[in-house]
XYZ file of C-alpha atoms in Angstrom:
747
model
C 159.461 89.662 108.871
C 160.295 93.274 107.944
C 159.177 96.022 110.259
C 159.000 99.753 109.848
C 160.558 102.182 112.242
C 159.374 105.794 111.914
C 162.952 106.856 112.590
C 164.326 104.776 109.740
C 163.734 104.823 106.024
C 161.098 105.004 104.608
C 160.033 106.818 107.831
C 156.409 105.550 107.658
C 154.545 102.747 109.374
C 152.119 101.409 106.770
C 151.186 98.224 104.935
C 152.918 99.321 101.726
C 156.062 100.393 103.613
C 156.347 96.839 104.932
C 155.738 95.377 101.449
C 158.409 97.651 99.949
C 160.989 96.571 102.539
C 160.103 92.885 102.021
C 159.976 92.976 98.214
C 162.638 91.179 96.094
C 163.981 94.253 94.325
C 166.989 92.403 92.951
C 164.550 90.849 90.444
C 163.664 94.336 89.170
C 165.627 96.923 87.181
C 166.063 98.926 90.423
C 168.197 96.267 92.112
C 168.513 95.744 95.854
C 167.413 98.571 98.151
C 170.988 98.906 99.436
C 172.027 100.038 95.954
C 169.313 102.660 95.587
C 170.333 106.280 95.171
C 169.410 108.876 97.743
C 167.153 110.512 95.115
C 165.188 107.280 94.717
C 164.926 106.685 98.458
C 163.771 110.242 99.061
C 161.136 109.948 96.308
C 159.936 106.597 97.729
C 159.687 108.028 101.260
C 157.706 111.049 99.993
C 155.360 108.810 97.985
C 154.709 106.299 100.776
C 154.184 109.107 103.263
C 151.762 111.090 101.084
C 148.182 111.443 102.317
C 146.944 111.275 98.698
C 146.803 108.078 96.644
C 150.229 108.250 94.968
C 152.553 106.117 92.864
C 156.215 106.691 92.010
C 157.208 105.670 88.451
C 161.016 105.426 88.210
C 163.493 105.121 85.401
C 163.174 104.152 81.751
C 161.512 100.855 82.745
C 158.721 102.726 84.527
C 159.152 100.668 87.736
C 156.153 101.380 89.979
C 156.148 101.904 93.760
C 152.967 103.138 95.472
C 151.408 103.916 98.848
C 148.400 102.506 100.714
C 145.982 105.013 99.131
C 146.910 103.921 95.605
C 145.814 100.349 96.395
C 142.180 101.531 96.151
C 142.862 102.893 92.646
C 144.207 99.512 91.547
C 141.027 97.785 92.641
C 141.412 94.028 92.424
C 144.415 94.030 90.079
C 147.089 91.483 91.165
C 149.776 93.178 93.290
C 151.837 95.160 90.745
C 154.584 96.406 93.114
C 157.813 96.710 91.146
C 156.157 96.105 87.774
C 156.283 98.455 84.818
C 153.684 101.210 84.889
C 153.026 100.360 81.256
C 152.291 96.719 82.135
C 150.011 97.679 85.034
C 147.853 99.981 82.869
C 148.303 98.204 79.533
C 144.594 98.391 78.746
C 144.685 102.218 78.998
C 148.230 102.839 77.689
C 147.006 104.467 74.486
C 145.610 107.272 76.633
C 148.182 107.258 79.456
C 151.377 106.735 77.385
C 151.553 110.243 75.892
C 151.058 111.800 79.337
C 153.868 109.632 80.759
C 156.162 110.768 77.974
C 155.415 114.419 78.793
C 156.218 113.755 82.473
C 159.631 112.241 81.599
C 160.160 115.232 79.336
C 159.843 117.423 82.428
C 156.277 118.718 81.901
C 153.810 118.352 84.768
C 150.221 117.406 83.951
C 146.929 117.912 85.790
C 143.780 116.378 84.319
C 140.336 116.314 85.951
C 137.766 113.530 85.445
C 139.883 111.797 82.790
C 137.988 108.809 81.285
C 139.818 105.484 81.203
C 138.720 101.923 80.529
C 140.596 99.912 83.169
C 140.794 96.184 83.815
C 139.800 95.412 87.392
C 138.104 92.472 89.089
C 138.566 90.390 85.958
C 136.772 92.698 83.543
C 136.995 96.031 81.761
C 135.127 98.959 83.263
C 134.725 102.624 82.450
C 136.285 104.745 85.163
C 137.186 108.410 85.663
C 140.231 109.856 87.446
C 141.569 113.235 88.456
C 145.385 113.045 88.555
C 148.635 114.979 88.409
C 151.885 113.680 86.927
C 154.779 115.577 88.620
C 158.346 115.006 87.350
C 161.012 114.019 89.940
C 164.428 115.574 89.286
C 167.868 115.128 90.816
C 170.128 117.958 91.919
C 171.299 118.419 88.326
C 167.754 118.875 87.081
C 167.561 115.524 85.301
C 164.125 113.832 85.266
C 164.490 110.455 87.009
C 160.797 109.617 87.189
C 157.470 111.127 88.153
C 154.883 110.947 90.924
C 151.331 110.026 89.922
C 148.985 111.622 92.471
C 145.494 110.428 91.687
C 142.041 109.943 93.032
C 139.136 108.232 91.350
C 136.093 110.355 90.429
C 133.981 107.669 88.777
C 131.109 107.977 91.255
C 131.127 111.777 90.961
C 131.017 111.722 87.156
C 128.337 109.034 87.024
C 126.366 110.990 89.610
C 126.586 114.121 87.446
C 125.406 112.116 84.449
C 122.479 110.748 86.452
C 121.685 114.267 87.633
C 121.444 115.479 84.022
C 118.993 112.678 83.229
C 117.056 113.410 86.425
C 116.849 117.110 85.568
C 115.521 116.285 82.108
C 112.792 114.110 83.593
C 112.014 116.720 86.231
C 111.658 119.308 83.453
C 109.116 117.054 81.760
C 107.121 116.870 84.993
C 107.350 120.639 85.565
C 106.334 121.360 81.962
C 103.170 119.300 82.516
C 102.141 121.279 85.624
C 99.865 124.264 85.712
C 101.801 127.538 85.922
C 105.468 127.884 85.088
C 108.961 128.230 86.464
C 112.274 129.992 85.825
C 115.835 129.555 87.106
C 117.997 132.675 87.725
C 121.655 132.836 88.691
C 122.798 135.050 91.545
C 123.271 137.952 89.148
C 119.644 137.442 88.029
C 120.562 136.172 84.579
C 117.817 133.898 83.251
C 119.230 130.362 83.009
C 116.126 128.387 82.100
C 112.346 128.616 81.730
C 109.576 126.139 80.978
C 107.148 125.949 78.076
C 104.264 127.577 79.965
C 106.396 130.659 80.686
C 107.396 130.848 77.020
C 103.731 130.595 76.029
C 102.682 133.384 78.378
C 105.614 135.681 77.531
C 105.349 135.142 73.776
C 109.104 135.245 73.063
C 111.267 132.355 71.938
C 113.477 130.574 74.450
C 116.555 131.670 72.510
C 115.464 135.309 72.854
C 115.288 135.262 76.654
C 117.619 132.626 78.099
C 121.004 134.115 79.026
C 119.725 137.668 79.428
C 119.252 139.750 82.573
C 115.833 139.324 84.162
C 115.584 143.082 84.642
C 116.256 143.711 80.935
C 113.617 141.180 79.945
C 111.003 142.515 82.368
C 111.965 146.139 83.028
C 108.778 146.888 84.940
C 109.884 144.612 87.778
C 113.060 146.534 88.618
C 112.881 148.261 92.043
C 109.573 146.527 92.766
C 108.377 144.117 95.441
C 109.377 141.292 93.101
C 112.879 142.779 92.969
C 112.985 142.719 96.784
C 111.706 139.137 96.865
C 114.276 137.859 94.368
C 117.137 139.597 96.170
C 115.938 138.259 99.521
C 116.023 134.712 98.153
C 119.312 135.108 96.265
C 121.238 136.893 99.020
C 119.610 135.780 102.277
C 118.785 132.301 100.891
C 115.223 132.536 102.162
C 112.191 131.387 100.166
C 109.387 133.838 99.607
C 106.022 134.448 97.996
C 104.450 137.464 96.299
C 101.478 138.422 94.176
C 102.469 141.032 91.620
C 100.961 142.731 88.617
C 102.812 142.934 85.315
C 101.874 144.487 81.972
C 103.640 143.382 78.802
C 104.200 145.747 75.896
C 101.182 145.476 73.645
C 98.496 145.540 76.316
C 98.643 142.034 77.828
C 98.627 142.103 81.631
C 98.395 139.523 84.417
C 98.373 139.173 88.160
C 100.922 136.472 88.979
C 101.700 134.625 92.173
C 105.459 134.069 92.489
C 107.110 131.634 94.866
C 110.894 131.736 95.156
C 113.305 129.163 96.554
C 117.103 129.275 96.947
C 118.925 126.772 94.724
C 122.659 126.251 94.113
C 122.496 128.248 90.879
C 120.693 131.155 92.505
C 116.888 131.373 92.581
C 114.105 129.048 91.406
C 110.855 130.931 90.816
C 107.528 129.174 90.370
C 104.556 131.218 89.222
C 100.923 130.835 88.411
C 98.353 133.141 86.909
C 96.147 134.429 89.760
C 94.371 137.130 87.776
C 91.034 135.495 88.406
C 91.703 135.251 92.115
C 92.740 138.899 92.310
C 89.603 139.952 90.482
C 87.600 137.877 92.944
C 89.317 139.646 95.835
C 88.440 143.006 94.316
C 84.811 141.983 94.037
C 84.847 140.871 97.662
C 86.189 144.269 98.705
C 83.500 145.993 96.681
C 80.734 143.780 98.021
C 81.868 143.289 101.612
C 78.400 144.191 102.917
C 76.972 141.181 101.094
C 79.359 138.628 102.607
C 76.670 137.331 104.927
C 74.466 136.470 101.922
C 76.850 134.262 100.021
C 79.468 133.386 102.654
C 77.680 130.270 103.852
C 77.915 128.762 100.371
C 81.680 129.191 100.119
C 84.062 126.300 100.766
C 86.699 128.826 101.814
C 86.477 130.625 105.116
C 85.032 134.153 104.904
C 85.143 136.491 107.860
C 84.861 140.087 109.054
C 86.524 141.581 112.123
C 86.320 144.979 113.779
C 89.394 146.983 112.762
C 89.686 148.668 116.177
C 89.062 145.770 118.591
C 90.149 143.063 116.100
C 87.232 140.926 117.283
C 85.526 138.701 114.710
C 81.976 139.740 113.962
C 81.219 137.204 111.240
C 82.462 133.713 110.295
C 81.186 131.302 107.666
C 80.554 127.626 108.317
C 83.831 126.690 106.607
C 85.570 127.856 109.775
C 84.456 124.720 111.599
C 85.829 122.476 108.834
C 89.190 124.235 108.601
C 89.829 125.066 112.260
C 88.058 122.107 113.867
C 86.257 124.506 116.216
C 82.609 125.566 116.302
C 81.751 129.117 115.315
C 80.088 129.761 118.650
C 83.308 128.846 120.465
C 85.407 130.906 118.064
C 83.254 134.037 118.478
C 83.104 133.894 122.289
C 85.303 135.922 124.629
C 88.389 137.692 123.330
C 88.317 135.850 120.012
C 91.335 137.703 118.571
C 93.512 136.372 121.375
C 91.934 132.933 121.034
C 92.713 132.997 117.312
C 96.332 133.958 118.042
C 96.569 131.007 120.449
C 95.589 128.659 117.604
C 98.441 129.952 115.417
C 101.690 128.043 115.937
C 104.157 130.086 118.037
C 106.672 130.431 115.197
C 104.140 132.305 113.004
C 102.405 134.551 115.560
C 104.691 137.604 115.422
C 104.585 137.663 111.631
C 100.764 137.414 111.589
C 100.487 140.243 114.144
C 102.565 142.423 111.802
C 100.215 141.576 108.920
C 97.180 142.545 111.013
C 98.727 145.931 111.766
C 99.385 146.494 108.063
C 95.744 145.667 107.339
C 94.584 148.167 109.943
C 96.763 150.710 108.136
C 94.852 150.065 104.917
C 97.062 147.523 103.117
C 95.776 144.523 101.198
C 97.638 141.334 102.019
C 97.851 137.689 101.130
C 99.858 135.641 103.594
C 100.206 132.103 104.848
C 100.526 130.738 108.346
C 99.952 127.589 110.367
C 97.366 126.706 112.987
C 97.072 123.737 115.319
C 93.503 122.417 115.353
C 92.244 121.895 118.929
C 90.012 118.990 117.859
C 92.777 116.649 116.667
C 96.070 118.518 117.170
C 96.728 118.534 113.421
C 98.757 121.406 111.974
C 97.165 122.996 108.885
C 98.557 125.623 106.484
C 96.169 128.493 105.739
C 96.359 131.261 103.172
C 94.570 134.463 104.083
C 93.630 137.039 101.496
C 92.721 139.995 103.726
C 91.582 143.489 102.901
C 90.506 146.660 104.754
C 86.905 147.898 104.482
C 86.577 151.680 104.716
C 83.647 153.845 105.636
C 82.516 156.863 103.617
C 85.259 159.009 105.135
C 87.949 156.577 104.093
C 88.618 155.295 107.612
C 89.260 151.574 107.969
C 86.476 150.271 110.166
C 86.378 146.602 109.277
C 88.806 143.987 108.005
C 87.498 141.272 105.716
C 89.231 138.103 104.699
C 89.127 134.859 102.768
C 90.833 131.900 104.431
C 91.897 128.954 102.313
C 93.262 125.644 103.590
C 96.431 125.172 101.509
C 97.867 122.251 103.477
C 97.678 119.963 100.462
C 99.144 122.633 98.202
C 102.111 123.067 100.537
C 102.578 119.317 100.657
C 102.556 119.234 96.851
C 105.277 121.894 96.749
C 107.374 119.846 99.134
C 106.868 116.734 97.046
C 107.971 118.677 93.984
C 111.206 119.649 95.734
C 111.995 116.043 96.712
C 114.473 113.850 94.896
C 113.870 111.784 91.766
C 113.711 108.687 93.913
C 110.726 110.071 95.789
C 109.070 110.892 92.494
C 109.806 107.416 91.142
C 108.371 105.810 94.262
C 105.186 107.864 93.996
C 104.779 106.817 90.370
C 105.297 103.161 91.224
C 102.773 103.345 94.048
C 100.289 104.893 91.630
C 100.920 101.959 89.234
C 101.582 104.290 86.344
C 103.604 103.023 83.428
C 105.707 105.912 82.094
C 107.740 106.187 78.938
C 110.148 108.758 77.527
C 110.940 108.283 73.836
C 113.880 110.224 72.378
C 112.872 109.969 68.743
C 116.054 111.499 67.318
C 118.379 109.250 69.327
C 116.026 106.260 69.022
C 116.245 105.687 72.763
C 113.345 104.829 75.037
C 113.114 104.903 78.825
C 110.434 102.891 80.630
C 109.501 103.048 84.283
C 109.565 99.771 86.208
C 105.756 99.558 86.089
C 105.826 99.982 82.300
C 108.020 96.876 82.003
C 105.556 94.911 84.111
C 102.516 96.163 82.167
C 104.105 94.956 78.925
C 104.822 91.534 80.428
C 108.587 92.023 80.779
C 110.705 91.657 83.877
C 112.199 95.005 84.875
C 115.345 95.473 82.794
C 114.746 92.267 80.848
C 115.063 94.006 77.476
C 116.198 97.337 76.113
C 113.045 99.471 75.828
C 112.175 100.347 72.250
C 109.271 101.046 69.943
C 109.623 97.512 68.583
C 109.494 95.986 72.086
C 106.209 97.818 72.671
C 104.723 96.829 69.297
C 105.793 93.213 69.793
C 103.502 92.891 72.823
C 100.439 94.419 71.097
C 97.528 92.030 70.552
C 97.312 91.101 66.839
C 93.761 92.481 66.631
C 94.868 95.847 68.109
C 98.335 96.315 66.608
C 97.339 98.102 63.392
C 94.882 100.407 65.189
C 97.341 101.328 67.970
C 100.238 102.012 65.590
C 98.038 104.035 63.221
C 96.776 106.092 66.177
C 100.369 106.766 67.241
C 101.471 107.783 63.737
C 98.435 110.033 63.288
C 99.042 111.777 66.631
C 102.678 112.353 65.669
C 101.833 113.691 62.216
C 98.896 115.902 63.267
C 100.487 117.282 66.494
C 97.733 115.743 68.596
C 97.833 113.885 71.928
C 98.182 110.129 71.613
C 95.169 108.569 73.332
C 94.592 104.861 72.857
C 93.320 101.813 74.731
C 94.699 98.504 73.517
C 95.472 94.963 74.553
C 98.875 93.391 75.133
C 99.659 89.688 75.219
C 102.010 88.510 77.981
C 104.329 85.511 77.525
C 102.147 83.446 79.872
C 99.227 83.865 77.447
C 97.299 86.349 79.577
C 95.690 89.357 77.862
C 95.804 92.781 79.525
C 94.036 96.032 78.602
C 96.123 99.220 78.828
C 94.975 102.832 78.469
C 97.773 105.116 77.237
C 98.125 108.862 76.771
C 101.173 110.714 75.481
C 102.351 114.023 74.103
C 104.901 114.717 71.362
C 107.491 117.500 71.408
C 108.638 119.104 68.153
C 111.585 121.188 67.024
C 111.271 124.608 65.426
C 110.678 122.979 62.044
C 107.811 120.886 63.357
C 109.702 117.608 63.400
C 108.908 115.262 66.318
C 111.827 114.995 68.724
C 110.425 113.391 71.822
C 107.362 111.728 73.274
C 106.468 111.442 76.942
C 103.468 109.475 78.139
C 101.804 107.382 80.802
C 99.454 104.444 80.881
C 97.366 102.502 83.341
C 96.029 98.979 83.253
C 92.267 98.807 82.663
C 91.896 95.036 82.530
C 89.883 94.877 85.735
C 87.634 97.745 84.627
C 86.999 95.954 81.332
C 86.167 92.760 83.172
C 83.793 94.596 85.465
C 82.067 96.186 82.469
C 81.720 92.791 80.819
C 80.454 91.259 84.050
C 77.910 94.041 84.411
C 76.755 93.437 80.853
C 76.378 89.712 81.524
C 74.525 90.357 84.782
C 72.137 92.719 83.039
C 71.549 90.251 80.218
C 70.946 87.425 82.680
C 68.606 89.573 84.740
C 66.617 90.465 81.622
C 66.342 86.766 80.686
C 65.311 85.780 84.184
C 62.708 88.511 84.494
C 61.154 87.586 81.113
C 61.035 83.888 81.822
C 60.182 83.979 85.512
C 56.593 84.771 84.580
C 56.451 81.669 82.388
C 57.747 79.453 85.209
C 55.289 80.921 87.712
C 52.482 80.271 85.241
C 53.615 76.647 85.027
C 53.669 76.325 88.823
C 50.246 77.956 89.133
C 48.829 75.623 86.515
C 50.254 72.495 88.165
C 48.949 73.652 91.573
C 45.500 74.708 90.377
C 43.595 71.435 91.004
C 43.175 68.978 93.826
C 42.720 71.336 96.776
C 39.610 71.694 98.921
C 40.099 75.316 99.943
C 41.663 78.466 98.590
C 43.918 78.655 101.651
C 45.261 75.176 100.966
C 45.861 76.099 97.332
C 47.650 79.337 98.297
C 49.755 77.538 100.892
C 51.015 74.980 98.357
C 51.624 77.600 95.679
C 53.530 79.892 98.039
C 55.661 77.009 99.262
C 56.650 76.040 95.740
C 57.458 79.629 94.846
C 59.541 80.016 98.001
C 61.491 76.848 97.189
C 62.180 78.172 93.725
C 63.159 81.524 95.228
C 65.690 79.938 97.588
C 67.372 78.327 94.622
C 67.482 81.628 92.756
C 69.247 83.292 95.713
C 72.076 80.798 95.315
C 72.176 80.914 91.521
C 72.011 84.684 91.072
C 74.983 85.410 93.315
C 77.013 85.373 90.098
C 76.329 84.279 86.514
C 77.018 80.634 85.811
C 77.302 79.634 89.485
C 76.701 76.059 90.664
C 74.702 75.037 93.716
C 75.896 72.785 96.538
C 73.466 69.822 96.808
C 73.900 69.588 100.591
C 73.030 73.312 100.947
C 69.823 72.773 98.927
C 68.803 69.837 101.160
C 69.517 71.648 104.420
C 67.900 74.926 103.269
C 64.670 73.064 102.415
C 64.569 71.186 105.727
C 65.436 74.371 107.641
C 62.579 76.207 105.910
C 60.244 73.580 107.412
C 62.039 73.565 110.798
C 63.265 69.993 110.385
C 66.518 69.176 112.247
C 69.448 66.800 111.818
C 68.034 64.728 114.701
C 64.964 63.903 112.615
C 66.740 63.343 109.314
C 69.828 61.404 108.281
C 71.800 63.366 105.651
C 74.869 62.001 103.869
C 76.736 62.313 100.607
C 79.953 63.577 99.025
C 80.464 67.223 97.951
C 78.271 67.595 94.864
C 77.580 70.734 92.839
C 74.596 71.048 90.504
C 74.008 73.129 87.391
C 71.341 75.859 87.615
C 68.625 73.758 85.923
C 69.397 70.667 88.013
C 69.335 72.774 91.190
C 65.877 74.137 90.349
C 64.384 70.702 89.560
C 65.942 69.090 92.662
C 64.794 71.957 94.925
C 61.190 71.691 93.732
C 61.300 67.896 94.200
C 62.747 68.269 97.717
C 60.035 70.786 98.550
C 57.233 68.464 97.427
C 58.727 65.494 99.293
C 59.228 67.552 102.461
C 55.713 69.041 102.553
C 54.138 65.594 101.898
C 56.364 64.031 104.599
C 55.171 66.635 107.115
C 51.525 65.979 106.208
C 51.506 62.252 105.731
C 54.934 60.747 106.346
C 57.965 60.505 108.582
C 58.354 64.192 109.451
C 54.759 64.345 110.636
C 54.500 60.974 112.385
C 57.893 60.709 114.067
C 59.171 58.132 111.624
C 62.599 57.866 110.024
C 63.798 59.896 107.038
C 67.068 59.348 105.186
C 68.383 61.624 102.427
C 71.527 60.341 100.744
C 73.333 60.928 97.482
C 76.292 59.465 95.666
C 78.395 60.137 92.568
C 79.366 57.629 89.887
C 80.486 57.427 86.249
C 78.553 56.177 83.250
C 79.385 56.516 79.533
C 82.293 58.882 80.328
C 79.975 61.178 82.311
C 79.770 61.970 86.012
C 76.345 61.084 87.475
C 74.702 61.591 90.838
C 71.865 59.674 92.488
C 69.706 61.267 95.202
C 67.628 58.885 97.357
C 64.768 59.948 99.664
C 63.604 57.107 101.905
C 60.924 57.330 104.611
C 59.828 54.740 107.177
C 56.630 55.578 109.069
C 55.270 54.203 112.337
C 51.619 54.024 111.357
C 49.589 53.565 108.209
C 50.598 55.918 105.424
C 48.196 57.932 103.336
C 48.331 56.775 99.747
C 46.642 59.370 97.596
C 46.715 60.358 93.977
C 49.969 61.049 92.231
C 50.759 64.755 92.543
C 53.191 67.436 91.399
C 56.109 65.842 93.250
C 55.723 62.502 91.463
C 55.451 64.355 88.148
C 58.672 66.264 88.846
C 60.565 63.104 89.759
C 59.308 60.718 87.077
C 58.664 63.112 84.172
C 60.676 66.302 84.552
C 63.951 64.636 85.606
C 64.166 62.458 82.486
C 62.948 65.304 80.261
C 64.855 68.272 81.689
C 67.981 66.565 83.069
C 68.352 63.562 80.721
C 68.176 61.300 83.788
C 65.922 58.830 85.552
C 63.299 59.271 88.283
C 61.383 56.828 90.450
C 58.676 57.533 93.043
C 56.805 54.861 95.000
C 54.572 54.673 98.107
C 53.777 51.497 100.004
C 52.500 50.576 103.454
C 55.918 51.124 105.049
C 56.751 54.480 103.595
C 58.018 56.443 100.601
C 60.970 55.851 98.272
C 62.052 58.490 95.755
C 65.225 58.189 93.677
C 66.492 60.506 90.950
C 69.649 60.051 88.880
C 71.050 62.442 86.295
C 74.368 63.475 84.732
C 76.314 66.331 86.352
C 76.520 68.466 83.208
C 76.186 72.227 82.730
C 72.522 72.731 81.888
C 71.042 76.218 81.869
C 68.398 77.355 84.281
C 64.825 76.187 83.677
C 64.027 79.879 83.903
C 65.872 80.207 80.560
C 64.387 77.391 78.406
C 64.863 77.081 74.671
C 61.930 78.396 72.607
C 60.669 74.903 71.836
C 60.854 73.875 75.513
C 58.788 76.561 77.207
C 57.522 75.374 80.633
C 53.945 74.198 80.686
């Protein structure tokens, strides 16, 4: 097996050096290594020893020899050592061939990010390379071949392409925010601005982009904003500033600017704080009235003595923001205590601000505190101002403290990567779309695919793919709404249904905005939607519950009248009458508790039996209960409950439950005429003589109401040994007896 000796040609110990020594070169145009010229051997040694991916292409047959680094460029191509360069890159020869010819003509070539479709791993793929073709000459100056020094830049180019797409989406997000932003290079040339900035400034994008910021806004030169921008551009430190600017023509604004270093130079975010500045002015003018309205403010308002720096007044918001009671905050040396709450990194800066306030300056600054109650760090923004006496001496310092922790977190989220933004959108279950109308290309977020009933990436997003999922009853309305919004420059707002492949119907609520070119033609649409299926279902359920409640309330009176009428005779005392009536109403009420849990519910027969016995304090030891799981319709549950109540109360008075006899309650299920039936049997055996009285409400329920209301059969009998009651009826969905048809009102 060949070995490589660093003292012998090709003077390198590497995998390719071994392969070169072991290769059958006699089968190639180069012939055996022993016949190679010194020029060829020197070129091979230089190529194999290069730290860059390199290949040597030699002679008119373009024989290829390469080093270890070049193997990565070849990918999974079969080992091409000794083959023609033309054969190795046949799929890209139309692009490479002319460059090879220039190299053999003695002209070196350097090309960056050159696109090539190459065949690797069994398939064609788009790749990008940065390479140099350097001719190799002999002592006479003749070109014998060339060295291809190359490295692949596919990932870099694709990353740049993804970055462009990401920046476009980020611009869409930034354009939808309140306030605006601008990007400046390090020479303060305006590179980009958003739509809100254009709206406020009043000039066209083409009139401002590419020009010096100082030429565009001459009033900001040599100002605090100038200092802030230079600090961020040169020292690479973010900053914040409120500044006043007046445009030609009389328009003026107070703006809050926040600057951040970016690779291009400076990113500046701004928002209109004119209202806030006016509010601060009013506070300065009305400092003596702080105690009157301070308690109503959600922000912290305070006053401190300018000489001692001790707080003299705090509003209740202090306790919410600082997590410390006002009495604790105002005790002792409260200025020092306040400084102790500020995180160490911010204390020196805040002390400087306090000294500037004592000198009469107005300041807005931010700092962090650590709350003693929970250890949480909060960001606060103070808008502080001096309060002067009649002589102009600063005697007090007033301030407004605002908890901006969430605002700072939002700024950080804005600065995060597109992946963080995508994750947040997915968590929020928002379906987003971006429709390039001119290019007829559509981008959907993953959640959008799922909302439309597609697997993520299943199809190429398009207008047609969206319309295809629209419910037939909503398609015309949704498409007309979209076309009208596009034509009339209005937001697209529409709620519609989509049909998924599994047959399920989903409600979606969508909102989108169109962008237009300077001639008013639509160029793009960006929008979002959420699923409202559950909300729709809840609304429908609420409507059904309300309707059912209205029915039950109207008809409950009729049922009570029927119970009162059937209970009105046969009792010796009013108390006995009331006792029976209340019992029947309570039995009916227990059934309604089960049935009104949700519309259309069914009642468990065993629960009805046990609830009735439990209401009369009867136990399993006194009663034998058996039967399969059986669920009754609302009407059947009401009839059976009333029957059970009558049988139970009579058993306590005259039968097994009152005399210590035996009581068995059993039920079964069976089929008849393609219907499921159930039979409930109540059987008592008493120890002594049984009272046989007149036939009452219970017998009427069993023998008359069961056949009439439930289309079943009922039997009730009493003999010397006890009581036997049996009811049979089909297990069909019959409405509640509290909701009878007009011709079947209870009597």
